[in-house]
Amino acid sequence: MELTDEQLVGRALEAREHAYAPYSHFAVGAALLAEDGTVYQGCNIENAAYTPSNCAERTAFFKAVYEGQRHFSAIAVVGGPEGQPVSDWCTPCGVCRQVMREFCDPDSFRIIVARSPEERRSLLLRDLLPEGFGPEDLGHHRADETGGDAA
């Protein structure tokens, strides 16, 4: 069974419930869809020192990579003030966009931002990170281009 965008957003909303945001009180959830259909959920995790904090998108990516996954097709992202329903668009920060660029084809990887499962927008990574810097800029190939891990 293939996951719909609406279902992927629902999984991001579930992930948002696990956010640890005692400083910003801004809870974010993400649901990363691997090409094989596996979904990896992530939430933002804050830290009193601020810089060790981690965004929901990177939490999902790092979980997936740890589990051996390297091929992704889409991510759904939702966020807003803690304890309130999502009411506005929440796009990935620049650091998260760069992490996506490491593992995803900017011309096909979709970023779904949503206010609800029914109200959503789908963007391509290339639109959010134009002329992004990727493994090929260092003379390396992505795992999906070579059949193995990026060298």
Tab-separated table of N, CA and C in Angstrom:
chain	number	residue	atom	x	y	z
A	1	MET	N	0.847	-1.188	0.000
A	1	MET	CA	0.000	0.000	0.000
A	1	MET	C	0.891	1.251	0.000
A	2	GLU	N	0.647	2.113	-0.954
A	2	GLU	CA	1.431	3.339	-1.068
A	2	GLU	C	0.837	4.431	-0.178
A	3	LEU	N	1.716	5.142	0.505
A	3	LEU	CA	1.302	6.205	1.418
A	3	LEU	C	0.938	7.463	0.628
A	4	THR	N	-0.181	8.081	0.960
A	4	THR	CA	-0.582	9.330	0.307
A	4	THR	C	0.078	10.507	1.019
A	5	ASP	N	0.095	11.657	0.358
A	5	ASP	CA	0.619	12.872	0.994
A	5	ASP	C	-0.169	13.193	2.258
A	6	GLU	N	-1.465	12.991	2.204
A	6	GLU	CA	-2.314	13.260	3.365
A	6	GLU	C	-1.916	12.373	4.552
A	7	GLN	N	-1.629	11.101	4.285
A	7	GLN	CA	-1.209	10.193	5.349
A	7	GLN	C	0.176	10.572	5.881
A	8	LEU	N	1.067	10.997	4.985
A	8	LEU	CA	2.409	11.399	5.404
A	8	LEU	C	2.331	12.628	6.323
A	9	VAL	N	1.474	13.567	5.991
A	9	VAL	CA	1.265	14.735	6.847
A	9	VAL	C	0.710	14.291	8.199
A	10	GLY	N	-0.198	13.333	8.197
A	10	GLY	CA	-0.733	12.800	9.456
A	10	GLY	C	0.367	12.227	10.336
A	11	ARG	N	1.333	11.552	9.722
A	11	ARG	CA	2.467	10.994	10.483
A	11	ARG	C	3.358	12.114	11.026
A	12	ALA	N	3.493	13.217	10.271
A	12	ALA	CA	4.267	14.369	10.759
A	12	ALA	C	3.553	15.016	11.945
A	13	LEU	N	2.240	15.109	11.872
A	13	LEU	CA	1.471	15.659	12.992
A	13	LEU	C	1.628	14.784	14.234
A	14	GLU	N	1.638	13.459	14.063
A	14	GLU	CA	1.889	12.546	15.184
A	14	GLU	C	3.268	12.805	15.790
A	15	ALA	N	4.270	12.945	14.920
A	15	ALA	CA	5.648	13.152	15.384
A	15	ALA	C	5.770	14.454	16.172
A	16	ARG	N	5.023	15.455	15.771
A	16	ARG	CA	5.060	16.763	16.443
A	16	ARG	C	4.707	16.635	17.928
A	17	GLU	N	3.871	15.664	18.252
A	17	GLU	CA	3.450	15.452	19.638
A	17	GLU	C	4.621	15.052	20.540
A	18	HIS	N	5.732	14.609	19.960
A	18	HIS	CA	6.893	14.174	20.733
A	18	HIS	C	7.955	15.268	20.874
A	19	ALA	N	7.705	16.444	20.318
A	19	ALA	CA	8.691	17.525	20.343
A	19	ALA	C	9.101	17.880	21.767
A	20	TYR	N	10.377	18.179	21.921
A	20	TYR	CA	10.917	18.661	23.191
A	20	TYR	C	11.359	20.101	22.932
A	21	ALA	N	10.485	21.051	23.253
A	21	ALA	CA	10.718	22.457	22.907
A	21	ALA	C	10.496	23.377	24.112
A	22	PRO	N	11.233	23.162	25.220
A	22	PRO	CA	10.991	23.966	26.417
A	22	PRO	C	11.477	25.408	26.316
A	23	TYR	N	12.217	25.754	25.279
A	23	TYR	CA	12.775	27.109	25.156
A	23	TYR	C	12.031	27.937	24.119
A	24	SER	N	11.832	27.389	22.933
A	24	SER	CA	11.116	28.138	21.892
A	24	SER	C	9.611	27.941	21.985
A	25	HIS	N	9.186	26.831	22.580
A	25	HIS	CA	7.768	26.458	22.625
A	25	HIS	C	7.175	26.376	21.222
A	26	PHE	N	8.018	26.000	20.247
A	26	PHE	CA	7.610	25.830	18.854
A	26	PHE	C	7.846	24.365	18.506
A	27	ALA	N	6.768	23.615	18.385
A	27	ALA	CA	6.849	22.170	18.173
A	27	ALA	C	6.778	21.842	16.687
A	28	VAL	N	7.733	21.020	16.236
A	28	VAL	CA	7.797	20.643	14.821
A	28	VAL	C	7.827	19.124	14.718
A	29	GLY	N	7.127	18.606	13.716
A	29	GLY	CA	7.138	17.180	13.419
A	29	GLY	C	7.449	16.972	11.957
A	30	ALA	N	8.119	15.867	11.666
A	30	ALA	CA	8.458	15.523	10.286
A	30	ALA	C	8.227	14.038	10.067
A	31	ALA	N	7.860	13.691	8.850
A	31	ALA	CA	7.720	12.296	8.442
A	31	ALA	C	8.428	12.152	7.105
A	32	LEU	N	9.503	11.374	7.109
A	32	LEU	CA	10.360	11.185	5.939
A	32	LEU	C	9.993	9.874	5.261
A	33	LEU	N	9.680	9.953	3.972
A	33	LEU	CA	9.284	8.785	3.206
A	33	LEU	C	10.460	8.268	2.390
A	34	ALA	N	10.890	7.047	2.693
A	34	ALA	CA	11.950	6.406	1.918
A	34	ALA	C	11.345	5.822	0.642
A	35	GLU	N	12.187	5.614	-0.349
A	35	GLU	CA	11.697	5.076	-1.621
A	35	GLU	C	11.063	3.697	-1.467
A	36	ASP	N	11.457	2.940	-0.435
A	36	ASP	CA	10.868	1.611	-0.238
A	36	ASP	C	9.555	1.661	0.537
A	37	GLY	N	9.075	2.870	0.874
A	37	GLY	CA	7.808	3.034	1.574
A	37	GLY	C	7.918	3.167	3.082
A	38	THR	N	9.113	2.975	3.635
A	38	THR	CA	9.311	3.118	5.073
A	38	THR	C	9.219	4.597	5.457
A	39	VAL	N	8.580	4.869	6.583
A	39	VAL	CA	8.452	6.240	7.080
A	39	VAL	C	9.265	6.379	8.358
A	40	TYR	N	10.064	7.438	8.426
A	40	TYR	CA	10.856	7.760	9.603
A	40	TYR	C	10.341	9.071	10.160
A	41	GLN	N	9.896	9.054	11.410
A	41	GLN	CA	9.357	10.254	12.036
A	41	GLN	C	10.436	10.948	12.860
A	42	GLY	N	10.308	12.256	12.970
A	42	GLY	CA	11.233	13.032	13.783
A	42	GLY	C	10.531	14.229	14.388
A	43	CYS	N	11.080	14.714	15.493
A	43	CYS	CA	10.575	15.920	16.137
A	43	CYS	C	11.768	16.800	16.483
A	44	ASN	N	11.496	18.070	16.755
A	44	ASN	CA	12.592	18.931	17.197
A	44	ASN	C	12.922	18.614	18.655
A	45	ILE	N	14.212	18.691	18.952
A	45	ILE	CA	14.710	18.400	20.289
A	45	ILE	C	15.641	19.546	20.674
A	46	GLU	N	15.206	20.364	21.624
A	46	GLU	CA	15.974	21.551	22.008
A	46	GLU	C	16.935	21.262	23.151
A	47	ASN	N	17.849	22.193	23.348
A	47	ASN	CA	18.869	22.081	24.379
A	47	ASN	C	19.095	23.466	24.972
A	48	ALA	N	19.366	23.537	26.254
A	48	ALA	CA	19.578	24.828	26.921
A	48	ALA	C	20.724	25.613	26.306
A	49	ALA	N	21.693	24.949	25.706
A	49	ALA	CA	22.815	25.633	25.060
A	49	ALA	C	22.485	26.033	23.620
A	50	TYR	N	21.284	25.780	23.169
A	50	TYR	CA	20.738	26.125	21.850
A	50	TYR	C	21.414	25.423	20.678
A	51	THR	N	22.714	25.588	20.456
A	51	THR	CA	23.312	25.004	19.245
A	51	THR	C	23.254	23.479	19.205
A	52	PRO	N	23.228	22.760	20.329
A	52	PRO	CA	23.076	21.304	20.211
A	52	PRO	C	21.654	20.858	19.857
A	53	SER	N	20.731	21.792	19.731
A	53	SER	CA	19.358	21.437	19.373
A	53	SER	C	19.322	20.798	17.993
A	54	ASN	N	18.269	20.020	17.748
A	54	ASN	CA	18.142	19.340	16.458
A	54	ASN	C	16.718	19.508	15.933
A	55	CYS	N	16.622	19.818	14.662
A	55	CYS	CA	15.317	19.999	14.018
A	55	CYS	C	14.641	18.654	13.761
A	56	ALA	N	13.341	18.688	13.581
A	56	ALA	CA	12.558	17.484	13.312
A	56	ALA	C	13.020	16.780	12.037
A	57	GLU	N	13.304	17.565	10.999
A	57	GLU	CA	13.701	16.975	9.720
A	57	GLU	C	15.010	16.206	9.849
A	58	ARG	N	15.977	16.809	10.535
A	58	ARG	CA	17.266	16.135	10.707
A	58	ARG	C	17.128	14.920	11.617
A	59	THR	N	16.265	15.001	12.626
A	59	THR	CA	16.031	13.829	13.470
A	59	THR	C	15.550	12.666	12.615
A	60	ALA	N	14.592	12.920	11.715
A	60	ALA	CA	14.072	11.861	10.842
A	60	ALA	C	15.157	11.336	9.906
A	61	PHE	N	15.918	12.237	9.291
A	61	PHE	CA	16.985	11.803	8.385
A	61	PHE	C	18.040	10.987	9.126
A	62	PHE	N	18.464	11.447	10.289
A	62	PHE	CA	19.525	10.753	11.007
A	62	PHE	C	19.064	9.374	11.478
A	63	LYS	N	17.791	9.252	11.881
A	63	LYS	CA	17.254	7.935	12.230
A	63	LYS	C	17.298	7.012	11.021
A	64	ALA	N	16.867	7.525	9.871
A	64	ALA	CA	16.824	6.713	8.655
A	64	ALA	C	18.221	6.282	8.215
A	65	VAL	N	19.152	7.206	8.223
A	65	VAL	CA	20.520	6.887	7.806
A	65	VAL	C	21.132	5.870	8.762
A	66	TYR	N	20.899	6.034	10.045
A	66	TYR	CA	21.395	5.064	11.026
A	66	TYR	C	20.882	3.657	10.706
A	67	GLU	N	19.630	3.577	10.253
A	67	GLU	CA	19.014	2.282	9.935
A	67	GLU	C	19.435	1.761	8.559
A	68	GLY	N	20.324	2.490	7.863
A	68	GLY	CA	20.839	2.019	6.579
A	68	GLY	C	20.121	2.565	5.358
A	69	GLN	N	19.152	3.416	5.574
A	69	GLN	CA	18.378	3.970	4.455
A	69	GLN	C	19.139	5.108	3.787
A	70	ARG	N	19.117	5.164	2.465
A	70	ARG	CA	19.812	6.224	1.735
A	70	ARG	C	18.971	6.816	0.598
A	71	HIS	N	17.789	6.275	0.350
A	71	HIS	CA	16.989	6.694	-0.798
A	71	HIS	C	15.629	7.210	-0.320
A	72	PHE	N	15.359	8.482	-0.605
A	72	PHE	CA	14.161	9.135	-0.085
A	72	PHE	C	13.391	9.816	-1.201
A	73	SER	N	12.074	9.887	-1.029
A	73	SER	CA	11.250	10.529	-2.057
A	73	SER	C	10.543	11.782	-1.564
A	74	ALA	N	10.237	11.873	-0.263
A	74	ALA	CA	9.486	13.036	0.224
A	74	ALA	C	9.616	13.150	1.741
A	75	ILE	N	9.339	14.357	2.225
A	75	ILE	CA	9.236	14.595	3.665
A	75	ILE	C	8.074	15.552	3.899
A	76	ALA	N	7.287	15.279	4.926
A	76	ALA	CA	6.219	16.189	5.336
A	76	ALA	C	6.672	16.892	6.605
A	77	VAL	N	6.422	18.198	6.681
A	77	VAL	CA	6.856	19.013	7.817
A	77	VAL	C	5.685	19.861	8.298
A	78	VAL	N	5.458	19.819	9.615
A	78	VAL	CA	4.429	20.656	10.244
A	78	VAL	C	5.021	21.275	11.495
A	79	GLY	N	4.565	22.461	11.835
A	79	GLY	CA	5.071	23.082	13.048
A	79	GLY	C	4.267	24.293	13.444
A	80	GLY	N	4.393	24.642	14.717
A	80	GLY	CA	3.719	25.821	15.227
A	80	GLY	C	3.847	25.885	16.736
A	81	PRO	N	3.276	26.914	17.323
A	81	PRO	CA	3.362	27.077	18.774
A	81	PRO	C	2.879	25.829	19.513
A	82	GLU	N	3.673	25.435	20.497
A	82	GLU	CA	3.392	24.256	21.307
A	82	GLU	C	1.994	24.338	21.912
A	83	GLY	N	1.281	23.222	21.898
A	83	GLY	CA	-0.035	23.157	22.515
A	83	GLY	C	-1.155	23.740	21.687
A	84	GLN	N	-0.836	24.202	20.482
A	84	GLN	CA	-1.850	24.768	19.601
A	84	GLN	C	-1.878	23.990	18.291
A	85	PRO	N	-3.002	23.967	17.610
A	85	PRO	CA	-3.041	23.308	16.301
A	85	PRO	C	-2.136	24.051	15.313
A	86	VAL	N	-1.626	23.324	14.359
A	86	VAL	CA	-0.814	23.942	13.313
A	86	VAL	C	-1.706	24.888	12.525
A	87	SER	N	-1.236	26.125	12.306
A	87	SER	CA	-2.059	27.095	11.586
A	87	SER	C	-1.309	27.807	10.471
A	88	ASP	N	-0.002	27.577	10.362
A	88	ASP	CA	0.777	28.262	9.328
A	88	ASP	C	1.753	27.276	8.707
A	89	TRP	N	2.357	27.676	7.597
A	89	TRP	CA	3.347	26.843	6.919
A	89	TRP	C	4.642	26.852	7.720
A	90	CYS	N	5.336	25.735	7.746
A	90	CYS	CA	6.612	25.612	8.449
A	90	CYS	C	7.601	24.946	7.481
A	91	THR	N	8.474	25.748	6.898
A	91	THR	CA	9.439	25.194	5.954
A	91	THR	C	10.747	24.859	6.663
A	92	PRO	N	11.505	23.922	6.125
A	92	PRO	CA	12.774	23.530	6.746
A	92	PRO	C	13.780	24.677	6.784
A	93	CYS	N	14.594	24.694	7.825
A	93	CYS	CA	15.665	25.691	7.929
A	93	CYS	C	16.762	25.371	6.908
A	94	GLY	N	17.712	26.267	6.774
A	94	GLY	CA	18.795	26.079	5.814
A	94	GLY	C	19.648	24.859	6.092
A	95	VAL	N	19.930	24.584	7.360
A	95	VAL	CA	20.740	23.414	7.707
A	95	VAL	C	20.016	22.136	7.300
A	96	CYS	N	18.725	22.063	7.550
A	96	CYS	CA	17.955	20.883	7.160
A	96	CYS	C	17.908	20.728	5.637
A	97	ARG	N	17.781	21.829	4.936
A	97	ARG	CA	17.790	21.770	3.471
A	97	ARG	C	19.108	21.205	2.964
A	98	GLN	N	20.207	21.587	3.616
A	98	GLN	CA	21.520	21.070	3.209
A	98	GLN	C	21.635	19.577	3.516
A	99	VAL	N	21.097	19.115	4.632
A	99	VAL	CA	21.100	17.682	4.937
A	99	VAL	C	20.289	16.933	3.886
A	100	MET	N	19.153	17.478	3.500
A	100	MET	CA	18.341	16.854	2.454
A	100	MET	C	19.137	16.747	1.156
A	101	ARG	N	19.878	17.788	0.848
A	101	ARG	CA	20.667	17.836	-0.384
A	101	ARG	C	21.736	16.748	-0.414
A	102	GLU	N	22.224	16.360	0.755
A	102	GLU	CA	23.231	15.298	0.838
A	102	GLU	C	22.684	13.964	0.329
A	103	PHE	N	21.410	13.693	0.608
A	103	PHE	CA	20.839	12.379	0.328
A	103	PHE	C	19.788	12.357	-0.775
A	104	CYS	N	19.341	13.518	-1.234
A	104	CYS	CA	18.182	13.552	-2.124
A	104	CYS	C	18.476	14.274	-3.431
A	105	ASP	N	17.820	13.825	-4.470
A	105	ASP	CA	17.896	14.483	-5.770
A	105	ASP	C	17.058	15.763	-5.700
A	106	PRO	N	17.684	16.922	-5.866
A	106	PRO	CA	16.927	18.172	-5.731
A	106	PRO	C	15.827	18.340	-6.778
A	107	ASP	N	15.928	17.620	-7.881
A	107	ASP	CA	14.920	17.743	-8.937
A	107	ASP	C	13.703	16.856	-8.721
A	108	SER	N	13.770	15.917	-7.765
A	108	SER	CA	12.621	15.038	-7.545
A	108	SER	C	12.182	14.927	-6.082
A	109	PHE	N	13.061	15.263	-5.122
A	109	PHE	CA	12.681	15.144	-3.715
A	109	PHE	C	11.652	16.214	-3.364
A	110	ARG	N	10.526	15.747	-2.797
A	110	ARG	CA	9.423	16.649	-2.465
A	110	ARG	C	9.401	16.981	-0.984
A	111	ILE	N	9.159	18.246	-0.684
A	111	ILE	CA	8.993	18.726	0.681
A	111	ILE	C	7.549	19.200	0.792
A	112	ILE	N	6.792	18.514	1.629
A	112	ILE	CA	5.373	18.813	1.792
A	112	ILE	C	5.218	19.592	3.090
A	113	VAL	N	4.805	20.830	2.993
A	113	VAL	CA	4.523	21.632	4.180
A	113	VAL	C	3.006	21.707	4.305
A	114	ALA	N	2.528	21.640	5.537
A	114	ALA	CA	1.080	21.519	5.702
A	114	ALA	C	0.578	22.271	6.921
A	115	ARG	N	-0.666	22.666	6.820
A	115	ARG	CA	-1.410	23.218	7.954
A	115	ARG	C	-2.301	22.136	8.550
A	116	SER	N	-2.647	21.166	7.705
A	116	SER	CA	-3.460	20.014	8.110
A	116	SER	C	-3.244	18.953	7.030
A	117	PRO	N	-3.715	17.721	7.258
A	117	PRO	CA	-3.563	16.718	6.202
A	117	PRO	C	-4.208	17.138	4.875
A	118	GLU	N	-5.266	17.924	4.963
A	118	GLU	CA	-5.958	18.343	3.746
A	118	GLU	C	-5.365	19.609	3.123
A	119	GLU	N	-4.792	20.468	3.925
A	119	GLU	CA	-4.252	21.746	3.439
A	119	GLU	C	-2.723	21.674	3.436
A	120	ARG	N	-2.172	21.462	2.250
A	120	ARG	CA	-0.739	21.250	2.139
A	120	ARG	C	-0.216	21.780	0.806
A	121	ARG	N	1.102	22.010	0.789
A	121	ARG	CA	1.803	22.439	-0.426
A	121	ARG	C	2.988	21.508	-0.629
A	122	SER	N	3.269	21.194	-1.873
A	122	SER	CA	4.403	20.335	-2.199
A	122	SER	C	5.416	21.153	-2.991
A	123	LEU	N	6.659	21.157	-2.501
A	123	LEU	CA	7.746	21.905	-3.133
A	123	LEU	C	8.871	20.937	-3.459
A	124	LEU	N	9.672	21.274	-4.440
A	124	LEU	CA	10.857	20.478	-4.726
A	124	LEU	C	12.043	21.058	-3.975
A	125	LEU	N	12.979	20.200	-3.598
A	125	LEU	CA	14.166	20.652	-2.892
A	125	LEU	C	14.904	21.725	-3.681
A	126	ARG	N	14.954	21.590	-5.002
A	126	ARG	CA	15.673	22.593	-5.813
A	126	ARG	C	15.053	23.979	-5.670
A	127	ASP	N	13.755	24.046	-5.372
A	127	ASP	CA	13.091	25.336	-5.197
A	127	ASP	C	13.428	25.973	-3.850
A	128	LEU	N	13.685	25.130	-2.836
A	128	LEU	CA	14.021	25.645	-1.504
A	128	LEU	C	15.521	25.819	-1.305
A	129	LEU	N	16.320	25.158	-2.155
A	129	LEU	CA	17.782	25.273	-2.051
A	129	LEU	C	18.354	25.356	-3.465
A	130	PRO	N	18.109	26.484	-4.141
A	130	PRO	CA	18.613	26.611	-5.508
A	130	PRO	C	20.137	26.613	-5.530
A	131	GLU	N	20.691	25.967	-6.516
A	131	GLU	CA	22.143	25.889	-6.686
A	131	GLU	C	22.835	25.374	-5.430
A	132	GLY	N	22.207	24.395	-4.786
A	132	GLY	CA	22.747	23.825	-3.555
A	132	GLY	C	24.058	23.086	-3.775
A	133	PHE	N	24.809	22.933	-2.717
A	133	PHE	CA	26.108	22.257	-2.736
A	133	PHE	C	25.899	20.801	-2.343
A	134	GLY	N	26.311	19.879	-3.220
A	134	GLY	CA	26.102	18.465	-2.948
A	134	GLY	C	27.359	17.642	-3.118
A	135	PRO	N	27.262	16.338	-2.877
A	135	PRO	CA	28.420	15.449	-2.964
A	135	PRO	C	29.150	15.546	-4.305
A	136	GLU	N	28.415	15.736	-5.368
A	136	GLU	CA	29.046	15.818	-6.694
A	136	GLU	C	29.957	17.039	-6.830
A	137	ASP	N	29.732	18.051	-6.021
A	137	ASP	CA	30.599	19.235	-6.056
A	137	ASP	C	31.982	18.933	-5.489
A	138	LEU	N	32.099	17.825	-4.771
A	138	LEU	CA	33.388	17.390	-4.243
A	138	LEU	C	33.958	16.222	-5.058
A	139	GLY	N	33.328	15.965	-6.208
A	139	GLY	CA	33.785	14.874	-7.057
A	139	GLY	C	33.273	13.517	-6.619
A	140	HIS	N	32.278	13.497	-5.729
A	140	HIS	CA	31.701	12.247	-5.242
A	140	HIS	C	30.356	12.028	-5.894
A	141	HIS	N	29.930	10.791	-5.908
A	141	HIS	CA	28.612	10.448	-6.443
A	141	HIS	C	27.705	10.039	-5.300
A	142	ARG	N	26.435	10.276	-5.484
A	142	ARG	CA	25.459	9.827	-4.507
A	142	ARG	C	25.337	8.318	-4.576
A	143	ALA	N	24.904	7.738	-3.481
A	143	ALA	CA	24.699	6.286	-3.428
A	143	ALA	C	23.734	5.831	-4.519
A	144	ASP	N	22.698	6.619	-4.812
A	144	ASP	CA	21.720	6.190	-5.808
A	144	ASP	C	22.271	6.268	-7.231
A	145	GLU	N	23.373	6.975	-7.454
A	145	GLU	CA	23.960	7.053	-8.783
A	145	GLU	C	24.981	5.955	-9.029
A	146	THR	N	25.593	5.437	-7.959
A	146	THR	CA	26.661	4.451	-8.107
A	146	THR	C	26.267	3.070	-7.647
A	147	GLY	N	25.177	2.966	-6.911
A	147	GLY	CA	24.757	1.680	-6.397
A	147	GLY	C	25.381	1.348	-5.046
A	148	GLY	N	26.243	2.214	-4.537
A	148	GLY	CA	26.876	1.987	-3.238
A	148	GLY	C	26.830	3.249	-2.419
A	149	ASP	N	27.484	3.223	-1.282
A	149	ASP	CA	27.534	4.406	-0.438
A	149	ASP	C	28.353	5.497	-1.103
A	150	ALA	N	28.008	6.758	-0.821
A	150	ALA	CA	28.772	7.879	-1.358
A	150	ALA	C	30.201	7.790	-0.849
A	151	ALA	N	31.144	7.974	-1.743
A	151	ALA	CA	32.559	7.864	-1.368
A	151	ALA	C	33.109	9.198	-0.939
